[in-house]
Amino acid sequence: MRFNPLTDHERYLDKDPKEMSLTELRMLLKIKRMDLQLGWNEFEGKIKFWQRVIRSVRESGMVDQVKDGIQSYLQNKTPKE
């Protein structure tokens, strides 16, 4: 019997772990590990996405342009004597 995580996980949702057999507990543990791995993979994917966005913005020179714009604004804003 092969475990299909897309359909078989529902078998173990409503059952109390105290009432499960050893095989069912192993399946429940496998399900929990897979859920944890999927969550971690999603988290890593989000981090990598934002790293790519930041790297692209930095490499495009937009950061320097914004800094220059802010500095020139602040220089023009200060009162001249």
Backbone as a chain_set.jsonl record, in Angstrom:
{"seq": "MRFNPLTDHERYLDKDPKEMSLTELRMLLKIKRMDLQLGWNEFEGKIKFWQRVIRSVRESGMVDQVKDGIQSYLQNKTPKE", "coords": {"N": [[0.85, -1.186, 0.0], [0.69, 2.09, -0.966], [1.376, 5.425, 0.094], [-0.505, 8.236, -0.525], [-0.047, 11.544, -0.436], [-1.783, 13.539, -1.214], [-4.362, 12.655, -0.991], [-4.601, 10.781, 1.099], [-4.021, 12.02, 3.52], [-6.28, 13.006, 4.734], [-7.42, 10.933, 6.06], [-6.309, 10.809, 8.57], [-6.879, 13.079, 9.992], [-9.09, 13.483, 11.764], [-8.782, 11.639, 13.748], [-7.802, 10.683, 17.014], [-4.491, 10.786, 18.179], [-3.833, 9.036, 20.276], [-5.408, 6.863, 19.876], [-4.479, 5.686, 17.612], [-2.859, 3.251, 15.538], [0.498, 1.881, 15.373], [1.402, 2.045, 12.733], [-0.331, 3.975, 11.694], [0.425, 6.161, 13.25], [3.005, 6.534, 12.317], [2.438, 7.301, 9.705], [1.064, 9.675, 10.232], [3.143, 11.163, 11.36], [4.795, 11.296, 9.131], [3.188, 12.829, 7.449], [3.105, 15.231, 8.902], [5.812, 15.938, 8.8], [6.095, 16.316, 6.044], [4.347, 18.487, 5.653], [5.697, 20.4, 7.169], [8.077, 20.552, 5.702], [7.098, 21.502, 3.247], [6.134, 24.008, 4.065], [8.555, 25.186, 4.865], [9.936, 25.205, 2.411], [8.325, 26.976, 0.991], [8.733, 29.311, 2.477], [11.521, 29.698, 2.092], [11.456, 30.133, -0.662], [10.121, 32.587, -0.794], [11.966, 34.249, 0.468], [14.145, 34.044, -1.299], [12.98, 35.155, -3.572], [12.589, 37.881, -2.795], [15.235, 38.552, -2.349], [16.21, 38.44, -4.954], [14.716, 40.516, -6.099], [15.663, 42.758, -4.664], [18.379, 42.657, -5.35], [18.168, 43.107, -8.112], [17.099, 45.71, -8.164], [19.178, 47.088, -6.928], [21.284, 46.591, -8.754], [20.308, 47.881, -10.972], [20.73, 50.526, -10.536], [18.943, 52.183, -9.368], [18.882, 52.684, -6.636], [21.065, 54.367, -6.159], [20.24, 56.574, -7.658], [17.981, 57.382, -6.22], [19.162, 58.043, -3.766], [20.81, 60.179, -4.611], [18.817, 61.943, -5.476], [17.462, 62.482, -3.06], [19.512, 63.662, -1.569], [20.036, 65.969, -3.125], [17.584, 67.224, -2.878], [17.508, 67.719, -0.127], [19.688, 69.462, 0.077], [18.788, 71.65, -1.38], [16.687, 72.385, 0.177], [17.662, 73.333, 2.597], [18.069, 76.327, 4.427], [19.481, 79.198, 2.904], [22.149, 81.373, 3.588]], "CA": [[0.0, 0.0, 0.0], [1.469, 3.325, -1.064], [0.763, 6.592, 0.707], [-0.705, 9.374, -1.42], [-0.243, 12.679, 0.461], [-2.851, 14.422, -1.67], [-5.677, 12.139, -0.61], [-4.572, 9.963, 2.315], [-3.844, 12.799, 4.742], [-7.585, 13.24, 5.349], [-7.734, 9.779, 6.894], [-5.719, 10.927, 9.902], [-7.163, 14.379, 10.579], [-10.084, 13.46, 12.831], [-8.499, 10.572, 14.703], [-6.932, 11.027, 18.134], [-3.244, 10.007, 18.1], [-3.8, 7.985, 21.301], [-6.167, 5.724, 19.371], [-3.88, 5.239, 16.351], [-1.895, 2.148, 15.562], [1.872, 2.314, 15.093], [1.479, 2.414, 11.311], [-1.025, 5.257, 11.531], [1.264, 7.195, 13.854], [4.101, 6.788, 11.375], [1.868, 8.068, 8.599], [0.803, 11.018, 10.754], [4.442, 11.815, 11.466], [5.239, 11.578, 7.765], [2.362, 13.945, 6.985], [3.567, 16.441, 9.592], [7.126, 16.288, 8.236], [5.879, 16.849, 4.701], [3.773, 19.82, 5.825], [6.781, 21.263, 7.621], [8.986, 20.748, 4.569], [6.43, 22.388, 2.288], [6.149, 25.359, 4.642], [9.931, 25.694, 4.803], [10.235, 25.483, 1.01], [7.607, 28.205, 0.632], [9.44, 30.406, 3.155], [12.775, 29.9, 1.358], [11.119, 30.71, -1.958], [9.809, 34.013, -0.603], [13.228, 34.94, 0.759], [14.921, 34.111, -2.539], [12.311, 36.11, -4.459], [12.897, 39.253, -2.372], [16.665, 38.775, -2.588], [16.354, 38.749, -6.378], [14.157, 41.85, -6.337], [16.6, 43.736, -4.106], [19.58, 42.635, -6.189], [17.836, 43.752, -9.385], [16.977, 47.151, -7.921], [20.527, 47.59, -6.656], [22.07, 46.542, -9.985], [19.759, 48.809, -11.962], [21.186, 51.87, -10.207], [17.845, 52.972, -8.813], [19.214, 53.08, -5.261], [21.931, 55.54, -6.255], [19.428, 57.684, -8.141], [17.136, 57.824, -5.11], [20.055, 58.721, -2.824], [21.176, 61.468, -5.199], [17.622, 62.787, -5.45], [17.212, 62.904, -1.678], [20.578, 64.596, -1.187], [19.837, 67.257, -3.801], [16.393, 67.825, -2.268], [17.884, 68.242, 1.179], [20.584, 70.6, -0.119], [17.963, 72.766, -1.834], [15.717, 72.671, 1.237], [18.294, 74.03, 3.702], [18.036, 77.784, 4.219], [20.757, 79.78, 2.492], [22.429, 82.629, 4.293]], "C": [[0.89, 1.241, 0.0], [0.658, 4.478, -0.494], [0.677, 7.709, -0.325], [-0.995, 10.597, -0.548], [-1.37, 13.618, 0.041], [-4.233, 13.934, -1.259], [-5.665, 11.443, 0.751], [-4.447, 10.774, 3.602], [-5.171, 13.025, 5.464], [-7.991, 12.096, 6.277], [-7.327, 9.982, 8.347], [-6.079, 12.226, 10.609], [-8.057, 14.297, 11.815], [-9.785, 12.454, 13.936], [-7.536, 11.062, 15.78], [-5.663, 10.174, 18.063], [-3.156, 8.888, 19.136], [-4.491, 6.721, 20.82], [-5.568, 5.139, 18.089], [-2.941, 4.063, 16.571], [-0.506, 2.712, 15.247], [2.028, 2.763, 13.639], [0.805, 3.757, 11.068], [-0.219, 6.401, 12.132], [2.443, 7.542, 12.951], [3.615, 7.621, 10.192], [1.593, 9.508, 9.032], [2.103, 11.806, 10.87], [4.987, 12.186, 10.088], [4.477, 12.772, 7.185], [2.856, 15.252, 7.604], [4.921, 16.893, 9.05], [6.979, 16.894, 6.849], [5.285, 18.258, 4.753], [4.843, 20.817, 6.237], [7.746, 21.564, 6.48], [8.376, 21.68, 3.524], [6.416, 23.834, 2.786], [7.529, 25.979, 4.566], [10.31, 26.055, 3.374], [9.554, 26.771, 0.546], [8.304, 29.425, 1.236], [10.752, 30.725, 2.434], [12.533, 30.551, 0.005], [10.825, 32.196, -1.857], [11.079, 34.807, -0.335], [14.04, 35.103, -0.52], [14.303, 35.104, -3.523], [12.686, 37.534, -4.086], [14.38, 39.555, -2.51], [16.909, 39.131, -4.052], [15.833, 40.135, -6.707], [15.128, 42.919, -5.856], [17.865, 43.799, -4.946], [19.323, 43.342, -7.518], [17.728, 45.262, -9.234], [18.354, 47.756, -7.706], [21.361, 47.647, -7.937], [21.56, 47.518, -11.045], [20.201, 50.247, -11.707], [20.102, 52.745, -9.611], [18.153, 53.463, -7.4], [20.075, 54.342, -5.276], [21.147, 56.757, -6.723], [18.551, 58.249, -7.03], [17.985, 58.572, -4.079], [20.432, 60.106, -3.34], [20.001, 62.438, -5.17], [17.329, 63.317, -4.058], [18.259, 63.916, -1.238], [20.388, 65.952, -1.849], [18.613, 67.971, -3.242], [16.74, 68.452, -0.935], [18.817, 69.442, 1.056], [19.795, 71.822, -0.55], [17.005, 73.225, -0.741], [16.365, 73.504, 2.36], [18.327, 75.53, 3.405], [19.436, 78.307, 3.894], [20.935, 81.118, 3.182], [22.899, 83.691, 3.353]], "O": [[1.741, 1.406, 0.874], [-0.569, 4.506, -0.583], [1.684, 8.08, -0.929], [-2.079, 10.689, 0.027], [-1.857, 14.405, 0.853], [-5.174, 14.725, -1.187], [-6.653, 11.521, 1.481], [-4.744, 10.256, 4.678], [-5.185, 13.217, 6.68], [-8.812, 12.28, 7.175], [-7.926, 9.399, 9.251], [-5.622, 12.455, 11.729], [-7.8, 14.977, 12.808], [-10.475, 12.432, 14.955], [-6.572, 11.771, 15.488], [-5.753, 8.957, 17.902], [-2.474, 7.89, 18.903], [-4.194, 5.628, 21.301], [-6.114, 4.181, 17.542], [-2.326, 3.906, 17.626], [-0.368, 3.884, 14.897], [2.71, 3.749, 13.358], [1.319, 4.585, 10.316], [-0.19, 7.497, 11.572], [2.829, 8.706, 12.838], [4.305, 8.535, 9.739], [1.86, 10.448, 8.283], [2.154, 12.984, 10.517], [5.566, 13.257, 9.906], [5.061, 13.62, 6.51], [3.006, 16.257, 6.91], [5.152, 18.088, 8.863], [7.654, 17.868, 6.515], [5.683, 19.126, 3.977], [4.896, 21.936, 5.726], [8.18, 22.704, 6.315], [9.062, 22.545, 2.981], [6.657, 24.766, 2.019], [7.669, 27.158, 4.242], [10.934, 27.09, 3.141], [10.137, 27.556, -0.201], [8.446, 30.452, 0.573], [11.06, 31.892, 2.195], [13.301, 31.41, -0.427], [11.226, 32.976, -2.721], [11.247, 35.911, -0.852], [14.563, 36.183, -0.791], [15.023, 35.812, -4.227], [13.062, 38.32, -4.955], [14.752, 40.701, -2.764], [17.712, 40.012, -4.358], [16.435, 40.854, -7.504], [15.385, 43.886, -6.572], [18.37, 44.887, -5.223], [20.172, 44.095, -7.994], [18.212, 46.01, -10.084], [18.66, 48.82, -8.245], [22.061, 48.629, -8.181], [22.319, 47.931, -11.921], [20.057, 51.098, -12.585], [20.325, 53.932, -9.373], [17.722, 54.551, -7.017], [19.842, 55.271, -4.502], [21.371, 57.862, -6.229], [18.399, 59.465, -6.916], [17.573, 59.617, -3.576], [20.381, 61.087, -2.598], [20.173, 63.62, -4.872], [16.981, 64.487, -3.902], [17.929, 64.918, -0.605], [20.56, 66.983, -1.199], [18.607, 69.198, -3.142], [16.325, 69.572, -0.638], [18.734, 70.36, 1.872], [20.107, 72.933, -0.121], [16.562, 74.373, -0.76], [15.68, 74.299, 3.005], [18.582, 75.945, 2.274], [20.428, 77.919, 4.511], [19.989, 81.89, 3.336], [23.18, 84.812, 3.779]]}, "num_chains": 1, "name": "protein.A"}
